[in-house]
Amino acid sequence: MVAALDASKVQITKTTTPKEKLPNDQLVFGKTFTDHMLEIEWTAEAGWGTPKISPYHNLSLDPSTCVFHYAFELFEGMKAYRDKDNNIRTFRPIKNMERMNKSAERIALPTFDEEELLKLIDQLILTDESFVPQGAGYSLYLRPTMIGTTASLGVGTPDKALIYVIASPVGPYYGTGFKPVALEATDYAVRAWPGGVGNRKLGANYAPCILPQLEAAKRGYQQNLWLFGEEGYITEVGTMNVFFAFKNADGTKELVTAPLDGTILEGVTRDSIIQLCQEKLSSEWTVNERKFTMAEVKERADKGELIEAFGAGTAAVVSPIKIIGWKGEDIEVPLAAGDSGELTKSVAEWIRAIQYGEVEYKDWSRVAK
Amino acid sequence: MVAALDASKVQITKTTTPKEKLPNDQLVFGKTFTDHMLEIEWTAEAGWGTPKISPYHNLSLDPSTCVFHYAFELFEGMKAYRDKDNNIRTFRPIKNMERMNKSAERIALPTFDEEELLKLIDQLILTDESFVPQGAGYSLYLRPTMIGTTASLGVGTPDKALIYVIASPVGPYYGTGFKPVALEATDYAVRAWPGGVGNRKLGANYAPCILPQLEAAKRGYQQNLWLFGEEGYITEVGTMNVFFAFKNADGTKELVTAPLDGTILEGVTRDSIIQLCQEKLSSEWTVNERKFTMAEVKERADKGELIEAFGAGTAAVVSPIKIIGWKGEDIEVPLAAGDSGELTKSVAEWIRAIQYGEVEYKDWSRVAK
């Protein structure tokens, strides 16, 4: 009998040596962690084992474990926010669970009941509730992770796996307000391709991204913009989805992002922005998921039709873009609101208000209890 | 001052609880390991630390370590063979070290002096010399591995890393003689792409390969054959390079394998086969690294011009192919020597004789001392 994941069986062992909490201004993304972590072991024979919340500790693994050799690993990125009533809220966490299961399926790791893992994550959040920072832009970054733990060098389906969740108190991605970034368009390296795994949140998609980012940094750009194919389709920026806003000759405007064609990460922030913009923007706007190229961006920038552009992801929510280096030339992106475009600023605020529970919108904000 | 890798500094701590050795017929690939392992830590600040050979043990790593999240990991596969004078020999190990450094560069992990790591691997082999099995087809499989060990969720260049080497006594890939395999050509999933990392031995290339292998297995095929592009170019088989032999109307013959265009793993066995065949085959043969398609294989099989085909890699050396399923049809590959083609059989024997030190060829066999 193979057991399903069951949150009600959780065993909680509390730390006897609580950590000192850092002041908000010393928080570095993903560097310090809370007192506890969540773990659930899986075996092909027995299914999901007893969920355990216990003091944060090292993982002890045989050096032949498949996660070290064949990248049997996937993760999610989520944040928990403290609202004005001191509730702790997560933002559309079911989307992360659904994506995590899709990632697991793609590399032959086990799937799980999504609501059960959310209940366990809520338990972890409540156990470490005192680590969720106060203040605008502050949150508790959550990192659900799944690794294959079979100790064998044979390349095959793992018969053992581990879900674990760790949590790191984090500050706003930009110290005060926005800091628009300069991007370099990358055409010599390719992040993802049709028939590949670029639409899944696998470890495999990340290590190969560092070199192009280092190359961009050498030439003074903070991030790279991934192009695809001879056409130079715009796909993603660094580790975020990307949006461009154009105005047309007739005064109408368009917000555009690459379609989910299998090469694009299915970002929760991306999906949220599309939905919010479809609902909130005036009738002069259309919101499109369509293919578009670097050449189109350049042409419309030259004609004065590029309004603004931004990256979108959990860490920064939205990240305004000021410059794109392409074929030895810098394309300037307008920053009508100072450090970002007007739409970029609005989108960031719409999402922030939902995340911090100031505005209730659909079922997007989940209160941990 | 950043230290280079220095084999002369090795510290050896021997086990006090030696393991029982398994009889040859109980050896399973990559499942049991020798008494010791080699480790060398690296930091950006200090460079390569003191190499340590110590009893085989678990790795203890913070759950935020970048190897678990972003696949900062790469490996090599090598074998050590016992010759008739009880020397232990590795086969072209410098090729593995060169490839390991290329893999490291591609994901921003540190490189190292190749000869120094070989000296350390020799030390490990000699420390665990009693685990190198006797007998034709038996060997000690060596797994040099490098992982990023920075404990941080920030996606960036690791400032800490670990090389480790573990060793597993293994038997012949096929119990007695060859077992030709049936392949299914895969066109719905793509292993590698120009501008990607398919030519590097990264963990990232392996987990995504399981699903197509499971799909092939469902339909009764043992491995999958990776095609690329609308043209259906033949690239690799499972986790091996692949060779096809054709005869022409004029009686000449051709051995062909895919070229190193950035999407093909630069196999040591592949390279060895090309060199040996160029030297040893009669003048009626040509050996070509060129693009060729599944349609060409099918057409030539129909005309009776397909002579044989085999996969090539460290684990199996050569793996004869008997059937390729493509577009709902099974293409039969001749097996003139019974369980393989004649050339497949010769190639396997040429390489075996060098690996076991029966034939000295160039500097391809290195004696550990």
Tab-separated table of C-alpha atoms in Angstrom, chain A residues 29-31 33 37 56-75 105-108 141 143-147 150-159 164 166 168 188-197 202-214 228 239, chain B residues 29-31 33 37 56-75 105-108 141 143-147 150-159 164 166 168 188-197 202-214 228 239:
chain	number	residue	atom	x	y	z
A	29	PHE	CA	18.227	37.093	-0.004
A	30	GLY	CA	18.510	33.371	0.712
A	31	LYS	CA	21.502	33.647	3.067
A	33	PHE	CA	17.158	30.791	7.406
A	37	MET	CA	12.547	23.108	8.129
A	56	TYR	CA	17.086	23.460	10.523
A	57	HIS	CA	19.875	20.976	9.818
A	58	ASN	CA	22.272	19.707	7.188
A	59	LEU	CA	21.230	16.957	4.795
A	60	SER	CA	23.387	13.845	5.059
A	61	LEU	CA	23.524	11.988	1.748
A	62	ASP	CA	25.585	9.184	0.249
A	63	PRO	CA	27.990	10.654	-2.356
A	64	SER	CA	26.418	8.398	-5.028
A	65	THR	CA	22.975	9.985	-4.476
A	66	CYS	CA	21.369	10.751	-7.829
A	67	VAL	CA	20.715	14.417	-7.020
A	68	PHE	CA	24.506	15.026	-7.155
A	69	HIS	CA	25.055	13.317	-10.507
A	70	TYR	CA	21.953	13.579	-12.677
A	71	ALA	CA	20.228	16.740	-11.387
A	72	PHE	CA	17.129	15.056	-10.030
A	73	GLU	CA	16.050	18.304	-8.406
A	74	LEU	CA	13.364	20.955	-8.723
A	75	PHE	CA	12.176	23.842	-6.610
A	105	GLU	CA	6.535	14.611	-13.560
A	106	ARG	CA	9.010	15.853	-16.157
A	107	ILE	CA	11.977	14.251	-14.390
A	108	ALA	CA	10.282	11.119	-13.111
A	141	TYR	CA	10.932	33.651	1.174
A	143	ARG	CA	11.845	27.399	-0.923
A	144	PRO	CA	10.002	24.101	-1.473
A	145	THR	CA	12.526	21.683	-2.975
A	146	MET	CA	12.363	18.100	-4.221
A	147	ILE	CA	15.442	15.948	-4.771
A	150	THR	CA	18.457	7.029	-4.612
A	151	ALA	CA	22.066	6.096	-3.806
A	152	SER	CA	23.106	4.587	-7.146
A	153	LEU	CA	25.016	5.700	-10.232
A	154	GLY	CA	22.640	3.882	-12.573
A	155	VAL	CA	20.770	6.449	-14.724
A	156	GLY	CA	17.154	5.553	-14.027
A	157	THR	CA	13.940	6.523	-12.262
A	158	PRO	CA	14.680	7.430	-8.628
A	159	ASP	CA	13.019	5.069	-6.143
A	164	TYR	CA	12.002	19.782	1.937
A	166	ILE	CA	13.338	26.018	4.017
A	168	SER	CA	14.621	32.827	4.527
A	188	TYR	CA	25.114	33.062	-28.511
A	189	ALA	CA	23.668	30.890	-25.710
A	190	VAL	CA	20.170	29.433	-25.509
A	191	ARG	CA	18.252	28.923	-22.253
A	192	ALA	CA	15.515	26.594	-23.530
A	193	TRP	CA	14.197	24.998	-26.702
A	194	PRO	CA	11.131	23.172	-28.015
A	195	GLY	CA	11.065	19.615	-26.643
A	196	GLY	CA	13.333	20.629	-23.751
A	197	VAL	CA	12.534	21.471	-20.114
A	202	LEU	CA	14.243	22.334	-12.606
A	203	GLY	CA	17.717	22.899	-11.197
A	204	ALA	CA	18.933	21.910	-14.665
A	205	ASN	CA	17.737	25.245	-16.082
A	206	TYR	CA	19.813	27.396	-13.740
A	207	ALA	CA	23.546	26.531	-13.594
A	208	PRO	CA	23.903	26.952	-17.391
A	209	CYS	CA	22.522	30.527	-17.063
A	210	ILE	CA	25.426	31.906	-15.060
A	211	LEU	CA	27.992	32.272	-17.840
A	212	PRO	CA	25.828	34.540	-20.055
A	213	GLN	CA	25.073	36.660	-16.986
A	214	LEU	CA	28.790	36.968	-16.223
A	228	PHE	CA	15.710	32.390	-29.219
A	239	THR	CA	15.564	34.215	-14.250
B	29	PHE	CA	26.759	-1.059	-11.667
B	30	GLY	CA	27.204	1.894	-9.297
B	31	LYS	CA	25.481	0.260	-6.310
B	33	PHE	CA	31.516	1.304	-3.432
B	37	MET	CA	36.789	8.264	-1.342
B	56	TYR	CA	33.666	6.393	2.290
B	57	HIS	CA	31.135	8.617	4.043
B	58	ASN	CA	27.997	10.674	3.552
B	59	LEU	CA	28.236	14.300	2.474
B	60	SER	CA	26.734	16.716	4.998
B	61	LEU	CA	25.402	19.836	3.288
B	62	ASP	CA	23.219	22.771	4.243
B	63	PRO	CA	19.794	22.393	2.555
B	64	SER	CA	20.327	25.761	0.805
B	65	THR	CA	23.495	24.486	-0.933
B	66	CYS	CA	23.433	25.494	-4.584
B	67	VAL	CA	23.968	21.932	-5.881
B	68	PHE	CA	20.449	21.056	-4.666
B	69	HIS	CA	18.705	24.030	-6.299
B	70	TYR	CA	20.550	25.097	-9.434
B	71	ALA	CA	22.320	21.906	-10.577
B	72	PHE	CA	25.870	23.121	-10.049
B	73	GLU	CA	27.168	19.619	-10.709
B	74	LEU	CA	29.169	17.709	-13.281
B	75	PHE	CA	30.817	14.320	-13.429
B	105	GLU	CA	33.956	26.242	-17.104
B	106	ARG	CA	30.496	26.042	-18.659
B	107	ILE	CA	28.737	26.356	-15.286
B	108	ALA	CA	31.161	28.731	-13.584
B	141	TYR	CA	34.192	2.240	-12.250
B	143	ARG	CA	33.142	8.638	-10.701
B	144	PRO	CA	34.928	12.001	-10.424
B	145	THR	CA	32.273	14.558	-9.448
B	146	MET	CA	32.275	18.307	-8.879
B	147	ILE	CA	29.503	20.125	-7.040
B	150	THR	CA	27.826	27.636	-1.606
B	151	ALA	CA	25.008	27.710	0.974
B	152	SER	CA	22.832	30.448	-0.524
B	153	LEU	CA	19.681	30.655	-2.653
B	154	GLY	CA	21.031	33.577	-4.691
B	155	VAL	CA	21.528	32.477	-8.312
B	156	GLY	CA	25.188	33.338	-8.894
B	157	THR	CA	28.709	32.035	-9.299
B	158	PRO	CA	29.482	29.496	-6.540
B	159	ASP	CA	32.287	30.644	-4.226
B	164	TYR	CA	35.022	14.071	-4.953
B	166	ILE	CA	34.034	7.469	-5.559
B	168	SER	CA	32.373	1.062	-7.688
B	188	TYR	CA	8.936	14.619	-29.366
B	189	ALA	CA	11.648	15.423	-26.789
B	190	VAL	CA	15.009	16.991	-27.532
B	191	ARG	CA	18.160	16.246	-25.532
B	192	ALA	CA	20.324	19.202	-26.598
B	193	TRP	CA	20.282	22.357	-28.708
B	194	PRO	CA	22.874	24.604	-30.355
B	195	GLY	CA	23.893	27.182	-27.729
B	196	GLY	CA	22.900	24.778	-24.950
B	197	VAL	CA	25.049	22.475	-22.812
B	202	LEU	CA	26.600	18.141	-16.598
B	203	GLY	CA	24.004	16.638	-14.280
B	204	ALA	CA	21.551	18.961	-16.040
B	205	ASN	CA	21.657	16.770	-19.162
B	206	TYR	CA	20.562	13.583	-17.421
B	207	ALA	CA	17.349	13.886	-15.341
B	208	PRO	CA	15.387	15.194	-18.366
B	209	CYS	CA	16.380	12.030	-20.304
B	210	ILE	CA	14.476	9.581	-18.131
B	211	LEU	CA	10.957	10.246	-19.387
B	212	PRO	CA	11.725	9.460	-23.066
B	213	GLN	CA	13.473	6.266	-21.921
B	214	LEU	CA	10.417	5.259	-19.899
B	228	PHE	CA	17.208	16.523	-33.680
B	239	THR	CA	23.438	8.221	-22.710
